[in-house]
Short mmCIF file of C-alpha atoms in Angstrom, two decimals:
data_model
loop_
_atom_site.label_atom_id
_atom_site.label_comp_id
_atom_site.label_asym_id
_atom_site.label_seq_id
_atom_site.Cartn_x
_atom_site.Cartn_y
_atom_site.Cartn_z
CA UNK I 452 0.00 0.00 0.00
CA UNK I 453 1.52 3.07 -0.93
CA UNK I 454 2.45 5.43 1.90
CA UNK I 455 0.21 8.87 2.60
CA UNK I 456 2.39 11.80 2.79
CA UNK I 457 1.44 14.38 5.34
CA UNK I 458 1.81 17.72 4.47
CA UNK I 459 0.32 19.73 7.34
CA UNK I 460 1.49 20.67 10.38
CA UNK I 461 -0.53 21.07 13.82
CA UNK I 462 -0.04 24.61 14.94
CA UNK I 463 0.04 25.46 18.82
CA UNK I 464 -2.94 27.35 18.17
CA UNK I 465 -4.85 24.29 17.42
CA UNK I 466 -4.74 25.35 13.47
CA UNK I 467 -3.80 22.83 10.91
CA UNK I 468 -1.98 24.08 8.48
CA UNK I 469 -1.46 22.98 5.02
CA UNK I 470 2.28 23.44 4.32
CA UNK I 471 1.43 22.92 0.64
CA UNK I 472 -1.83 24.82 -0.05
CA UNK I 473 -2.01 27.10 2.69
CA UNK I 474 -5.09 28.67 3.48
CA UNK I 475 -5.35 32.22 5.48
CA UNK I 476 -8.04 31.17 7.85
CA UNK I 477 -5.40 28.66 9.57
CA UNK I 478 -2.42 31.01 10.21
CA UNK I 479 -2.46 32.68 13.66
CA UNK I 480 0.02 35.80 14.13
CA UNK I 481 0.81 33.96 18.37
CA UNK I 482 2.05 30.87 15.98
CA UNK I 483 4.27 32.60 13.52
CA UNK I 484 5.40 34.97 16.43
CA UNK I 485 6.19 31.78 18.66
CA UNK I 486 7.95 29.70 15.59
CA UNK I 487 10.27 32.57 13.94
CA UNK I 488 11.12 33.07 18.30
CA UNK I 489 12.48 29.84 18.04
CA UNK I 490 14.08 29.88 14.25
CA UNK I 491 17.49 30.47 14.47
CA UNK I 492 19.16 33.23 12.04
CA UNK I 493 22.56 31.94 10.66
CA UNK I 494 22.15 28.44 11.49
CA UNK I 495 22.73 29.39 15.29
CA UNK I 496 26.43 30.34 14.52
CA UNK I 497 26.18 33.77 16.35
CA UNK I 498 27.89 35.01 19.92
CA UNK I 499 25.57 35.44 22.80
CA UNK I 500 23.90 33.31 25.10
CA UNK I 501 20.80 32.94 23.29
CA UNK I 502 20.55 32.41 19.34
CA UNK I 503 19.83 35.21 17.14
CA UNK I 504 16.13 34.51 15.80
CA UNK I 505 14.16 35.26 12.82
CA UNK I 506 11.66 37.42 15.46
CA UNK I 507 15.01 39.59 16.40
CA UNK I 508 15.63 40.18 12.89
CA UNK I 509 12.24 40.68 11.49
CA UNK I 510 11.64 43.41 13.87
CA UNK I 511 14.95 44.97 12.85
CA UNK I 512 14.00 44.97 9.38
CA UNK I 513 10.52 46.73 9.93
CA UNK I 514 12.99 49.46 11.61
CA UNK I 515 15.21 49.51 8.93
CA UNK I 516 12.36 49.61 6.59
CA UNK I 517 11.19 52.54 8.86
CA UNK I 518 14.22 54.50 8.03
CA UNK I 519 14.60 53.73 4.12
CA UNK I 520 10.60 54.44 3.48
CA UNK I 521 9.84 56.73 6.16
CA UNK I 522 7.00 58.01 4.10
CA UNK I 523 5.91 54.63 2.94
CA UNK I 524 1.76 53.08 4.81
CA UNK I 525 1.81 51.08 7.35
CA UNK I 526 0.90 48.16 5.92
CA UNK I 527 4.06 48.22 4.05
CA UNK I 528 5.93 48.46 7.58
CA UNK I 529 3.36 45.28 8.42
CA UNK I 530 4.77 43.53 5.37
CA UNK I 531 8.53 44.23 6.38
CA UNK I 532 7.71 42.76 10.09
CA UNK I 533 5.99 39.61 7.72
CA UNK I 534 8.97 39.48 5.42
CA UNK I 535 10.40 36.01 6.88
CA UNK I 536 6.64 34.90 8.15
CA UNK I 537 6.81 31.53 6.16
CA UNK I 538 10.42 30.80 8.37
CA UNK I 539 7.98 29.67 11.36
CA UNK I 540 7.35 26.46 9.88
CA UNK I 541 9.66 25.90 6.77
CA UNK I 542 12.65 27.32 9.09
CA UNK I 543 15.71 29.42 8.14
CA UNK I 544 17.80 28.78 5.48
CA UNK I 545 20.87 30.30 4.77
CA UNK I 546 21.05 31.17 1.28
CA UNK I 547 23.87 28.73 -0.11
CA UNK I 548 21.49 26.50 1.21
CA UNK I 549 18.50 27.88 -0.80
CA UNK I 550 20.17 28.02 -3.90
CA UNK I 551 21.20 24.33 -3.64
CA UNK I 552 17.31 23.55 -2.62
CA UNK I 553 16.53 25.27 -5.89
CA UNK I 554 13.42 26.78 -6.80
CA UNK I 555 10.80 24.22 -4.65
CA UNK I 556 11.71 25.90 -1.63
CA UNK I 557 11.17 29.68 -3.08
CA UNK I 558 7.50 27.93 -4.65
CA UNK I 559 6.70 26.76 -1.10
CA UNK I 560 7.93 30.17 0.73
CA UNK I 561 6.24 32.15 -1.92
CA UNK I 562 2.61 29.91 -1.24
CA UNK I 563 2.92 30.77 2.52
CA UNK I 564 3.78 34.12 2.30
CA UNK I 565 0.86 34.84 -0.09
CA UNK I 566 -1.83 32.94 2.42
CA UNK I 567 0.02 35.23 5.59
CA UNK I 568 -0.07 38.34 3.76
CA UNK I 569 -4.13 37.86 2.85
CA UNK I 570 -4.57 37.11 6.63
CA UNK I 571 -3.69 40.16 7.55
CA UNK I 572 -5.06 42.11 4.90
CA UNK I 573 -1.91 43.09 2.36
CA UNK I 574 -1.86 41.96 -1.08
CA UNK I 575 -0.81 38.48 -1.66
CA UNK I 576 1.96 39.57 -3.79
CA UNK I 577 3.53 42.88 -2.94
CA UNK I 578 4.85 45.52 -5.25
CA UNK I 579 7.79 45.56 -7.22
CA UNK I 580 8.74 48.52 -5.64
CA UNK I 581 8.17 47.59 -1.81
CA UNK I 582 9.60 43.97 -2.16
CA UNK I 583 12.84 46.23 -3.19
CA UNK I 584 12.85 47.92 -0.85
CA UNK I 585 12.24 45.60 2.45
CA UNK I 586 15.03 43.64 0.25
CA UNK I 587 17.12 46.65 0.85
CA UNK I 588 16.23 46.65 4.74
CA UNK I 589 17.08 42.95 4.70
CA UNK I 590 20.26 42.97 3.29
CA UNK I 591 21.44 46.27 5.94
CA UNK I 592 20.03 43.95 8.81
CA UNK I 593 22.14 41.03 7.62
CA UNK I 594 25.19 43.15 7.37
CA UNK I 595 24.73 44.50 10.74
CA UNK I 596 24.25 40.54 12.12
CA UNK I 597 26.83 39.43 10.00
CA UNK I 598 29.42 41.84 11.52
CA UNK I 599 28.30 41.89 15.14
CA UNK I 600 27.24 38.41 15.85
CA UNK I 601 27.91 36.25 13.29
CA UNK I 602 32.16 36.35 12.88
CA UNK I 603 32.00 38.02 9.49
CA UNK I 604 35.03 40.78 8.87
CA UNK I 605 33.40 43.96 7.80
CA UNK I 606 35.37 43.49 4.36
CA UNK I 607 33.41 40.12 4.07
CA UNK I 608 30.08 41.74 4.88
CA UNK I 609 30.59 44.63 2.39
CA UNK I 610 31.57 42.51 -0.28
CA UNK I 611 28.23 39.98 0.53
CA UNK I 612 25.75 42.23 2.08
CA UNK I 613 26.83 45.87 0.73
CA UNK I 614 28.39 48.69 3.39
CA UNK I 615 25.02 50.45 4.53
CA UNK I 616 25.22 54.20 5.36
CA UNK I 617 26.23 54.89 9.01
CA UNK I 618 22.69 56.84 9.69
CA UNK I 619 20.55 53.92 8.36
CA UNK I 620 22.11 52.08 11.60
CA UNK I 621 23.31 54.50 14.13
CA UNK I 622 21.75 54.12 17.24
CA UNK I 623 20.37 50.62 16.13
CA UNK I 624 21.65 47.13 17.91
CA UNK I 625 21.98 43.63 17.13
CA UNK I 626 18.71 42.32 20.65
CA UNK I 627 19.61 38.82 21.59
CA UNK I 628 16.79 38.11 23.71
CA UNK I 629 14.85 35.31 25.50
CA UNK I 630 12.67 33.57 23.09
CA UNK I 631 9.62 34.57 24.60
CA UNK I 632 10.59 38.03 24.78
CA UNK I 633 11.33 37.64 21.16
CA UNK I 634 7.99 36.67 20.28
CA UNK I 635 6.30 39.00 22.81
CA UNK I 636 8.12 41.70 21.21
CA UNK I 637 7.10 40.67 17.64
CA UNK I 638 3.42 39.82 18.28
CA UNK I 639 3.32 43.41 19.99
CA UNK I 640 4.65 45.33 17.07
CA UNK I 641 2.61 43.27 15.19
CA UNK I 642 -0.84 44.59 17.05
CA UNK I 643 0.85 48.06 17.01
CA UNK I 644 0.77 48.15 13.20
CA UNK I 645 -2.42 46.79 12.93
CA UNK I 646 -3.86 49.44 15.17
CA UNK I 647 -2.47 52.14 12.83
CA UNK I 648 -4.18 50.90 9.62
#
């Protein structure tokens, strides 16, 4: 008999979610909150006595995303915080690792992120011009980790990440937090956000 493969996963929130066809009605912002807590950015090779996590760094991108689009609606700052969303159950991957994957694990991000975005009201596929630019906030927030916590030279970084301008980050830090503070912090900006659209 040939064997039935599951492709769901049971969410803490009692949802059942369908890795494959995702569905907004069974994502829950306390689950993806509580799973990118618990995701660790760079495969966990970062100082500090508690791993770097995809919460930590989402949050960092909404502020980054803050500072590049200062003008830009809220619900493109909501779509920054989302940016990694589908990391909460597919995980973290660095990118050598994506590339290798190929493109079934961009087809299964890009399902989940379109079924989170709808949940909370943003289109499921954001504008050219917005995807840029939370790219842009991305790849500042992975220089900063790369340089502070994750071993990289700052030669290395520039060369990977690109040297950001010293006032997108000044005054900004690398939080390595508790993971429940992590996702306390993350489901709070989250309700902050959707307050304010």
């Amino acid at each position: 008999m040939p064997r039935i493969r599951r492709a769901w996963q049971r969410m803490l929130s009692g949802r059942r979610l369908d890795l494959l066809d995702p569905t907004p009605v069974d994502i829950e912002i306390e689950d993806i909150a509580h799973g990118l807590a618990f995701v660790a950015r760079w495969n966990g090779q970062t100082r500090g006595d508690y791993a770097y996590s995809v919460a930590e760094h989402s949050l960092l991108v909404e502020t980054l995303f803050g500072r590049l689009a200062p003008d830009a609606p809220v619900k493109w700052r909501l779509a920054a915080l989302l940016h990694d969303a589908p990391e909460y159950v597919i995980g973290d991957l660095i990118s050598p690792v994506k590339d290798a994957v190929g493109p079934g694990y961009s087809d299964l991000d890009d399902r989940l992120s379109a079924a989170i975005h709808m949940r909370f009201g943003l289109p499921a596929i954001l504008p050219a011009t917005v995807k840029r630019q939370i790219k842009r906030a991305d790849r500042v927030s992975a220089w900063m980790e790369a340089t502070r916590i994750a071993g990289f030279t700052q030669a290395e970084a520039d060369k990977l990440f690109g040297k950001p301008k010293a006032e997108m980050i000044q005054g900004l830090d690398i939080q390595l937090r508790a993971p429940k503070l992590a996702r306390d912090a993350y489901t709070q900006r989250h309700e902050e956000l959707l307050a304010q659209l």
